Tab-separated table of C-alpha atoms in Angstrom:
chain	number	residue	atom	x	y	z
A	1	MET	CA	61.974	-65.718	44.501
A	2	GLU	CA	61.988	-67.904	41.272
A	3	GLY	CA	62.100	-71.115	43.355
A	4	GLU	CA	59.278	-69.791	45.542
A	5	ILE	CA	57.127	-69.071	42.463
A	6	MET	CA	57.675	-72.694	41.273
A	7	ASN	CA	56.623	-73.976	44.669
A	8	LEU	CA	53.472	-71.817	44.445
A	9	MET	CA	52.611	-73.262	41.045
A	10	LYS	CA	53.059	-76.810	42.392
A	11	VAL	CA	50.776	-76.099	45.404
A	12	TRP	CA	48.111	-74.558	43.336
A	13	PHE	CA	48.262	-77.469	40.874
A	14	SER	CA	47.692	-79.856	43.746
A	15	VAL	CA	44.797	-77.654	44.887
A	16	VAL	CA	43.026	-77.810	41.541
A	17	VAL	CA	43.468	-81.543	41.115
A	18	SER	CA	42.138	-82.116	44.631
A	19	LEU	CA	39.113	-79.932	43.955
A	20	CYS	CA	38.547	-81.875	40.781
A	21	TYR	CA	38.462	-85.080	42.880
A	22	CYS	CA	35.917	-83.302	45.293
A	23	TYR	CA	33.712	-82.248	42.317
A	24	TRP	CA	33.272	-85.776	41.216
A	25	ILE	CA	32.722	-87.104	44.704
A	26	ARG	CA	29.988	-84.598	45.079
A	27	LYS	CA	28.295	-85.977	42.035
A	28	LEU	CA	28.748	-89.619	42.828
A	29	VAL	CA	28.462	-89.886	46.686
A	30	PRO	CA	25.254	-88.557	48.571
A	31	ALA	CA	25.709	-86.099	51.410
A	32	GLY	CA	26.525	-87.451	54.814
A	33	THR	CA	29.205	-89.189	56.631
A	34	ILE	CA	30.687	-91.171	53.703
A	35	ARG	CA	31.148	-88.012	51.664
A	36	LEU	CA	32.775	-86.288	54.666
A	37	PHE	CA	35.161	-89.356	55.048
A	38	LEU	CA	36.104	-88.991	51.455
A	39	PHE	CA	36.736	-85.349	51.825
A	40	LEU	CA	38.910	-85.573	54.926
A	41	PRO	CA	42.228	-86.416	53.071
A	42	ILE	CA	41.677	-83.341	50.952
A	43	VAL	CA	41.059	-81.165	54.216
A	44	LEU	CA	44.241	-82.469	55.732
A	45	LEU	CA	46.186	-81.839	52.458
A	46	PHE	CA	44.879	-78.235	52.397
A	47	ILE	CA	46.198	-77.882	56.004
A	48	VAL	CA	49.597	-79.091	55.176
A	49	LEU	CA	50.101	-77.482	51.615
A	50	PRO	CA	50.910	-73.954	52.830
A	51	LEU	CA	53.938	-75.245	54.691
A	52	SER	CA	55.560	-75.845	51.323
A	53	LEU	CA	55.774	-72.053	50.966
A	54	SER	CA	58.054	-69.720	52.789
A	55	SER	CA	57.089	-66.322	51.320
A	56	VAL	CA	54.879	-64.251	53.633
A	57	HIS	CA	52.599	-63.136	50.908
A	58	PHE	CA	52.287	-66.445	49.126
A	59	CYS	CA	52.068	-68.570	52.216
A	60	GLY	CA	49.577	-66.311	54.052
A	61	THR	CA	47.363	-65.958	51.075
A	62	THR	CA	47.357	-69.605	50.235
A	63	GLY	CA	46.744	-70.664	53.823
A	64	PHE	CA	43.757	-68.268	54.090
A	65	PHE	CA	42.302	-69.399	50.741
A	66	ILE	CA	42.575	-73.205	51.211
A	67	ALA	CA	43.244	-74.117	54.853
A	68	TRP	CA	40.433	-71.772	56.096
A	69	LEU	CA	37.899	-70.867	53.495
A	70	GLY	CA	38.409	-73.864	51.252
A	71	ASN	CA	38.196	-76.441	54.082
A	72	PHE	CA	35.198	-74.856	55.609
A	73	LYS	CA	33.384	-74.943	52.372
A	74	LEU	CA	34.362	-78.604	51.771
A	75	LEU	CA	32.989	-79.492	55.282
A	76	LEU	CA	29.766	-77.776	54.559
A	77	LEU	CA	29.545	-79.511	51.110
A	78	ALA	CA	29.866	-82.937	52.746
A	79	PHE	CA	26.407	-82.286	54.155
A	80	ASP	CA	25.139	-80.369	51.081
A	81	LYS	CA	25.298	-77.034	52.653
A	82	GLY	CA	27.286	-73.819	51.820
A	83	PRO	CA	28.145	-72.047	48.590
A	84	LEU	CA	29.456	-75.200	46.725
A	85	SER	CA	26.012	-76.887	47.097
A	86	SER	CA	23.811	-73.975	46.204
A	87	ASP	CA	23.966	-74.853	42.416
A	88	ALA	CA	23.481	-78.482	41.615
A	89	PHE	CA	24.727	-77.957	38.042
A	90	ILE	CA	27.758	-75.834	38.629
A	91	SER	CA	30.518	-76.299	36.216
A	92	LEU	CA	33.942	-77.627	37.143
A	93	PRO	CA	35.710	-74.222	36.619
A	94	ARG	CA	33.220	-72.441	38.776
A	95	PHE	CA	33.308	-75.074	41.394
A	96	VAL	CA	37.021	-74.908	41.695
A	97	ALA	CA	37.059	-70.996	41.777
A	98	VAL	CA	34.389	-70.789	44.394
A	99	ALA	CA	35.966	-73.570	46.512
A	100	CYS	CA	39.477	-72.183	46.695
A	101	LEU	CA	39.024	-68.424	46.293
A	102	PRO	CA	37.421	-65.780	48.629
A	103	ILE	CA	34.585	-65.095	46.270
A	104	LYS	CA	30.780	-65.495	46.492
A	105	ILE	CA	28.519	-65.545	43.542
A	106	GLN	CA	25.568	-63.113	43.768
A	107	LYS	CA	22.177	-64.688	43.205
A	108	ASN	CA	19.948	-62.877	40.683
A	109	PRO	CA	21.808	-59.523	41.149
A	110	ALA	CA	19.624	-57.764	38.421
A	111	ARG	CA	16.367	-58.986	40.013
A	112	SER	CA	17.336	-58.094	43.575
A	113	THR	CA	18.369	-54.681	42.311
A	114	SER	CA	15.086	-54.045	40.691
A	115	ILE	CA	13.158	-55.143	43.844
A	116	GLN	CA	15.294	-52.828	46.048
A	117	CYS	CA	14.763	-49.814	43.739
A	118	SER	CA	10.964	-50.384	43.383
A	119	SER	CA	10.673	-50.878	47.137
A	120	ALA	CA	12.639	-47.649	47.865
A	121	GLU	CA	10.509	-45.725	45.369
A	122	ASN	CA	7.371	-46.871	47.160
A	123	GLY	CA	8.746	-45.882	50.531
A	124	LYS	CA	9.008	-49.602	51.730
A	125	THR	CA	11.987	-51.340	53.368
A	126	PRO	CA	13.042	-54.315	51.246
A	127	HIS	CA	13.286	-57.597	52.981
A	128	PRO	CA	16.879	-58.472	53.758
A	129	ASP	CA	18.440	-61.238	51.653
A	130	SER	CA	19.089	-64.204	54.019
A	131	SER	CA	22.172	-65.164	52.057
A	132	LYS	CA	23.766	-61.793	53.203
A	133	SER	CA	22.710	-61.803	56.777
A	134	SER	CA	25.432	-61.237	59.224
A	135	ASP	CA	26.748	-63.674	61.742
A	136	PHE	CA	26.409	-61.128	64.391
A	137	ASP	CA	22.989	-59.544	63.404
A	138	THR	CA	20.731	-60.831	66.227
A	139	ASN	CA	17.634	-58.603	65.616
A	140	PRO	CA	17.204	-58.308	61.841
A	141	SER	CA	13.773	-56.564	62.096
A	142	SER	CA	14.939	-53.639	64.286
A	143	ILE	CA	18.744	-53.472	63.879
A	144	LYS	CA	19.528	-54.602	60.427
A	145	SER	CA	16.791	-53.552	58.042
A	146	ASN	CA	17.671	-49.904	57.873
A	147	SER	CA	21.491	-50.538	57.322
A	148	VAL	CA	20.690	-53.176	54.632
A	149	THR	CA	18.476	-50.700	52.873
A	150	LYS	CA	21.107	-48.025	52.820
A	151	GLN	CA	23.779	-50.446	51.734
A	152	ASN	CA	21.610	-51.875	48.902
A	153	LEU	CA	20.578	-48.348	47.668
A	154	SER	CA	24.175	-47.195	47.602
A	155	ALA	CA	25.186	-50.271	45.792
A	156	VAL	CA	22.478	-49.593	43.148
A	157	SER	CA	23.571	-45.892	42.895
A	158	SER	CA	27.194	-46.865	42.493
A	159	LYS	CA	26.331	-49.275	39.634
A	160	LYS	CA	24.316	-46.580	37.897
A	161	ALA	CA	27.210	-44.143	38.444
A	162	GLY	CA	29.638	-46.306	36.498
A	163	GLY	CA	31.120	-49.482	37.829
A	164	THR	CA	33.922	-50.738	40.018
A	165	PRO	CA	35.845	-48.319	42.299
A	166	LEU	CA	39.127	-48.664	40.413
A	167	LEU	CA	40.341	-45.231	41.527
A	168	GLY	CA	39.925	-46.285	45.253
A	169	TYR	CA	42.012	-49.496	44.669
A	170	ALA	CA	44.623	-47.428	42.825
A	171	LEU	CA	44.901	-45.065	45.676
A	172	LYS	CA	45.207	-47.867	48.163
A	173	GLY	CA	47.978	-49.402	46.041
A	174	ILE	CA	49.747	-46.033	45.943
A	175	ALA	CA	49.288	-45.745	49.816
A	176	VAL	CA	50.892	-49.212	50.256
A	177	GLY	CA	53.955	-48.092	48.153
A	178	ILE	CA	54.326	-44.935	50.192
A	179	LEU	CA	54.046	-46.903	53.530
A	180	VAL	CA	56.688	-49.293	52.336
A	181	LYS	CA	59.028	-46.420	51.528
A	182	ILE	CA	58.355	-44.704	54.839
A	183	TYR	CA	59.299	-47.910	56.597
A	184	ASP	CA	62.852	-47.179	55.548
A	185	TYR	CA	62.784	-44.508	58.358
A	186	SER	CA	61.059	-46.815	60.946
A	187	GLU	CA	63.915	-46.222	63.516
A	188	SER	CA	62.847	-42.472	63.708
A	189	ILE	CA	59.136	-43.168	63.893
A	190	ASN	CA	57.123	-43.310	67.041
A	191	PRO	CA	56.191	-46.980	67.710
A	192	ASN	CA	52.459	-46.188	68.034
A	193	VAL	CA	52.541	-44.335	64.709
A	194	LEU	CA	54.293	-47.367	63.289
A	195	MET	CA	51.632	-49.707	64.597
A	196	CYS	CA	48.827	-47.507	63.077
A	197	MET	CA	50.696	-47.701	59.675
A	198	TYR	CA	50.850	-51.482	59.961
A	199	CYS	CA	47.111	-51.486	60.579
A	200	PHE	CA	46.413	-49.533	57.396
A	201	HIS	CA	48.952	-51.584	55.484
A	202	ILE	CA	47.306	-54.920	56.382
A	203	TYR	CA	43.782	-53.510	55.590
A	204	PHE	CA	44.955	-52.023	52.226
A	205	MET	CA	46.789	-55.186	51.223
A	206	LEU	CA	43.876	-57.436	52.127
A	207	GLU	CA	41.414	-55.243	50.193
A	208	ILE	CA	43.643	-55.063	47.153
A	209	ILE	CA	44.463	-58.946	47.131
A	210	LEU	CA	40.780	-59.875	47.529
A	211	ALA	CA	39.670	-57.378	44.935
A	212	VAL	CA	42.321	-58.639	42.380
A	213	VAL	CA	41.173	-62.225	42.971
A	214	ALA	CA	37.511	-61.308	42.502
A	215	ALA	CA	38.266	-59.287	39.364
A	216	ALA	CA	40.176	-62.208	37.884
A	217	ALA	CA	37.262	-64.643	38.702
A	218	LYS	CA	34.725	-62.261	37.295
A	219	THR	CA	36.820	-61.828	34.045
A	220	LEU	CA	37.623	-65.434	33.492
A	221	LEU	CA	34.308	-67.005	34.593
A	222	GLY	CA	31.894	-64.198	34.096
A	223	MET	CA	30.593	-64.353	37.604
A	224	GLU	CA	28.876	-61.537	39.559
A	225	LEU	CA	30.674	-61.367	42.864
A	226	GLU	CA	29.760	-59.887	46.145
A	227	PRO	CA	32.178	-57.189	47.669
A	228	GLN	CA	34.574	-58.232	50.366
A	229	PHE	CA	34.741	-55.040	52.399
A	230	LYS	CA	32.146	-52.271	52.909
A	231	ASN	CA	34.090	-49.304	54.201
A	232	PRO	CA	35.018	-50.735	57.685
A	233	LEU	CA	36.412	-47.286	58.760
A	234	LEU	CA	32.763	-46.089	58.724
A	235	SER	CA	31.557	-48.662	61.227
A	236	THR	CA	29.369	-47.419	63.992
A	237	SER	CA	29.604	-50.384	66.273
A	238	LEU	CA	31.375	-53.740	66.660
A	239	GLN	CA	28.289	-55.432	65.424
A	240	ASP	CA	28.391	-53.256	62.361
A	241	PHE	CA	32.205	-53.758	61.858
A	242	TRP	CA	32.431	-57.517	62.282
A	243	GLY	CA	29.041	-58.453	60.787
A	244	ARG	CA	28.494	-56.109	57.908
A	245	ARG	CA	31.778	-54.455	56.824
A	246	TRP	CA	34.907	-56.346	57.526
A	247	ASN	CA	36.030	-59.329	55.296
A	248	LEU	CA	32.443	-60.407	54.399
A	249	MET	CA	33.767	-63.674	52.904
A	250	VAL	CA	34.815	-64.919	56.365
A	251	THR	CA	31.562	-63.712	57.839
A	252	SER	CA	29.500	-65.685	55.354
A	253	ILE	CA	31.492	-68.880	55.841
A	254	LEU	CA	31.600	-68.669	59.655
A	255	ARG	CA	27.838	-68.274	59.768
A	256	PRO	CA	26.791	-71.744	58.483
A	257	THR	CA	29.806	-73.600	59.983
A	258	VAL	CA	29.920	-72.097	63.436
A	259	TYR	CA	27.175	-69.510	64.258
A	260	GLU	CA	24.117	-71.387	63.173
A	261	PRO	CA	24.943	-74.774	64.688
A	262	THR	CA	25.844	-73.138	67.932
A	263	MET	CA	22.689	-71.061	67.784
A	264	LYS	CA	20.541	-74.132	67.247
A	265	ALA	CA	22.085	-75.838	70.202
A	266	ALA	CA	21.833	-72.693	72.484
A	267	LEU	CA	18.193	-72.277	71.653
A	268	LYS	CA	17.296	-75.329	73.634
A	269	ILE	CA	19.308	-74.198	76.711
A	270	VAL	CA	18.880	-70.474	77.017
A	271	GLY	CA	15.973	-69.656	74.696
A	272	PRO	CA	15.717	-67.420	71.648
A	273	THR	CA	16.443	-64.224	73.423
A	274	TRP	CA	20.006	-65.086	74.639
A	275	ALA	CA	20.936	-67.851	72.184
A	276	PRO	CA	22.844	-65.435	69.943
A	277	LEU	CA	25.463	-64.691	72.718
A	278	PRO	CA	27.120	-68.130	72.885
A	279	ALA	CA	26.773	-68.438	69.044
A	280	VAL	CA	28.737	-65.035	68.749
A	281	MET	CA	31.343	-66.100	71.255
A	282	SER	CA	31.930	-69.478	69.565
A	283	THR	CA	32.305	-67.724	66.209
A	284	PHE	CA	35.034	-65.421	67.503
A	285	VAL	CA	36.753	-68.501	69.209
A	286	VAL	CA	37.010	-70.366	65.932
A	287	SER	CA	38.082	-67.308	64.088
A	288	GLY	CA	40.799	-66.683	66.621
A	289	LEU	CA	42.081	-70.267	66.241
A	290	MET	CA	42.141	-70.024	62.478
A	291	HIS	CA	44.136	-66.729	62.691
A	292	GLU	CA	46.635	-68.548	64.966
A	293	LEU	CA	46.927	-71.249	62.125
A	294	ILE	CA	47.559	-68.496	59.463
A	295	LEU	CA	50.089	-66.912	61.843
A	296	PHE	CA	51.944	-70.254	62.278
A	297	TYR	CA	52.108	-70.614	58.459
A	298	LEU	CA	53.717	-67.165	58.329
A	299	GLY	CA	56.086	-67.338	61.298
A	300	ARG	CA	56.586	-71.062	62.025
A	301	SER	CA	56.846	-70.123	65.629
A	302	GLU	CA	55.179	-71.665	68.784
A	303	PRO	CA	51.780	-69.909	69.203
A	304	THR	CA	51.265	-67.636	72.234
A	305	PHE	CA	47.456	-67.341	71.614
A	306	ARG	CA	47.570	-63.563	72.071
A	307	MET	CA	45.834	-63.405	68.654
A	308	THR	CA	43.129	-65.623	70.003
A	309	CYS	CA	42.856	-63.328	73.057
A	310	PHE	CA	42.248	-60.317	70.601
A	311	PHE	CA	39.237	-62.276	69.175
A	312	LEU	CA	37.993	-63.382	72.541
A	313	LEU	CA	38.023	-59.707	73.774
A	314	HIS	CA	36.071	-58.603	70.772
A	315	GLY	CA	33.606	-61.456	71.118
A	316	MET	CA	32.948	-60.628	74.782
A	317	CYS	CA	32.653	-56.896	73.969
A	318	LEU	CA	30.223	-57.741	71.140
A	319	MET	CA	28.143	-59.926	73.475
A	320	VAL	CA	27.840	-56.927	75.828
A	321	GLU	CA	26.896	-54.644	73.039
A	322	ILE	CA	24.128	-57.042	71.843
A	323	ALA	CA	22.866	-57.546	75.420
A	324	LEU	CA	22.701	-53.830	75.867
A	325	LYS	CA	20.804	-53.303	72.682
A	326	ARG	CA	18.278	-55.983	73.751
A	327	ALA	CA	17.910	-54.530	77.120
A	328	LEU	CA	17.374	-51.000	75.969
A	329	THR	CA	15.152	-52.169	73.001
A	330	GLY	CA	16.056	-49.183	70.891
A	331	ARG	CA	15.154	-46.579	73.512
A	332	TRP	CA	18.551	-45.025	73.527
A	333	ARG	CA	21.616	-45.361	71.323
A	334	LEU	CA	24.828	-43.531	71.035
A	335	PRO	CA	24.793	-40.894	68.254
A	336	ARG	CA	26.689	-41.948	65.133
A	337	PHE	CA	29.303	-39.224	65.454
A	338	LEU	CA	30.418	-40.757	68.885
A	339	SER	CA	29.878	-44.486	68.179
A	340	GLY	CA	31.889	-44.358	64.971
A	341	PRO	CA	35.165	-43.039	66.371
A	342	LEU	CA	34.800	-45.049	69.489
A	343	THR	CA	34.515	-48.288	67.382
A	344	VAL	CA	37.610	-47.353	65.396
A	345	VAL	CA	39.743	-46.403	68.423
A	346	PHE	CA	38.770	-49.507	70.232
A	347	PHE	CA	39.710	-51.707	67.324
A	348	MET	CA	42.990	-49.918	66.707
A	349	ALA	CA	43.910	-49.994	70.453
A	350	THR	CA	43.224	-53.705	70.689
A	351	CYS	CA	45.175	-54.315	67.488
A	352	PHE	CA	48.201	-52.413	68.937
A	353	SER	CA	48.225	-54.442	72.141
A	354	LEU	CA	47.213	-57.984	71.010
A	355	PHE	CA	47.114	-58.399	67.197
A	356	LEU	CA	50.138	-56.659	65.588
A	357	PRO	CA	52.733	-57.581	68.292
A	358	GLU	CA	52.345	-61.223	67.122
A	359	PHE	CA	53.381	-60.192	63.614
A	360	ILE	CA	56.415	-58.371	64.902
A	361	ARG	CA	57.346	-61.293	67.143
A	362	CYS	CA	57.389	-63.549	64.203
A	363	ARG	CA	59.382	-60.883	62.166
A	364	ILE	CA	56.654	-60.948	59.465
A	365	ASP	CA	56.971	-57.201	58.872
A	366	VAL	CA	60.761	-57.586	58.341
A	367	ARG	CA	60.281	-60.494	55.929
A	368	ALA	CA	57.549	-58.778	54.072
A	369	PHE	CA	59.879	-55.768	53.349
A	370	GLU	CA	62.560	-58.145	52.131
A	371	GLU	CA	60.122	-59.660	49.633
A	372	TYR	CA	59.220	-56.171	48.463
A	373	ALA	CA	62.937	-55.531	47.888
A	374	ALA	CA	63.333	-58.897	46.046
A	375	LEU	CA	60.314	-58.060	43.866
A	376	GLY	CA	61.889	-54.680	43.123
A	377	HIS	CA	65.170	-56.386	41.971
A	378	LEU	CA	63.112	-58.900	39.908
A	379	LEU	CA	61.232	-56.094	38.190
A	380	THR	CA	64.189	-53.805	37.520
A	381	PRO	CA	65.386	-55.520	34.382
A	382	LEU	CA	61.848	-55.383	32.979
A	383	SER	CA	61.460	-51.672	33.635
A	384	SER	CA	64.957	-51.084	32.047
A	385	SER	CA	63.893	-53.018	28.893
A	386	PHE	CA	60.659	-51.033	28.675
A	387	SER	CA	62.404	-47.700	29.078
A	388	ALA	CA	65.010	-48.705	26.449
A	389	ILE	CA	62.257	-49.463	23.994
A	390	PHE	CA	60.585	-46.174	24.427
A	391	HIS	CA	63.896	-44.347	24.269
A	392	ASN	CA	64.739	-45.978	20.968
A	393	LYS	CA	61.222	-45.113	19.633
A	394	SER	CA	61.725	-41.514	20.591
């Protein structure tokens, strides 16, 4: 564990130095092919760096942060697009944080909040912020405006109520600890129940890791950050789940890199009505391939592309959902109490059959439990020291 922590420090030192280089290239070289050419060595380095790590948690998190999100942000920056180009006078620490961490700075949060409140009080629907639009929202005026209004108003009310949901994260941390303990009896647990536990474990760990990173960035750099998840278990459709609730950082980075360019090309071929369908499908294809890359970092096994099939299946089902919504034009929709459970059941069933078996094939679950045990052994002397101090004081 100590050697892995040293490797992690070396990797992230290399990341910071590389991003300092990109920061100065951004200032000295105009956007275009030359800037892209100068960024390509860093893009390749970010793909290779996670291979220096063997820990499931360190390797998977680092791969997600730099090989996926970081590289996509740099590719956008090469053409003066994306979050790194939104502020021409961004400081170096902020540039590094936004480039390599799954965070997104809110623009004028106080102003947008006041606009939303005044609009709500006047009985009007606030215009959706384009920076928060979903990859998979294809009819903003009819599909999205009501949900955006509700989300914005709930965000305002939560801020008034008193800040960050620390209790929720604490409960999820406790739930992860309980799940880890229950895994000791996995031989006696039904495989389907075990798969369901894995689903919640992955979700809780993702949300906790992203929340910790966002909180650290906010504390150190004073940035107002957008949330990463919005209660995905309350989704009422695949469009709602993937576009508005699940891992919103990925959604916001796939939109300008994949969805919008494909949409622009498809407009010339199939027209504005059906152009979102190939754009959605291409987004899921890229997402599936990037998940395969992260899985390779974790397991170092030959890919089977079952995980890509998971995203292809969801992409095709989402295309059908969008086509039905367009065909029905709002005349009929499933009631929320049916669409919600159906969405969750479909997601869990496809996870059981295509997504989670890849983790088990690569023994990622076993290695993760071994790391929890190693962390416990590492922390045992510390807890003993603390208990001895308190015992002496008493």
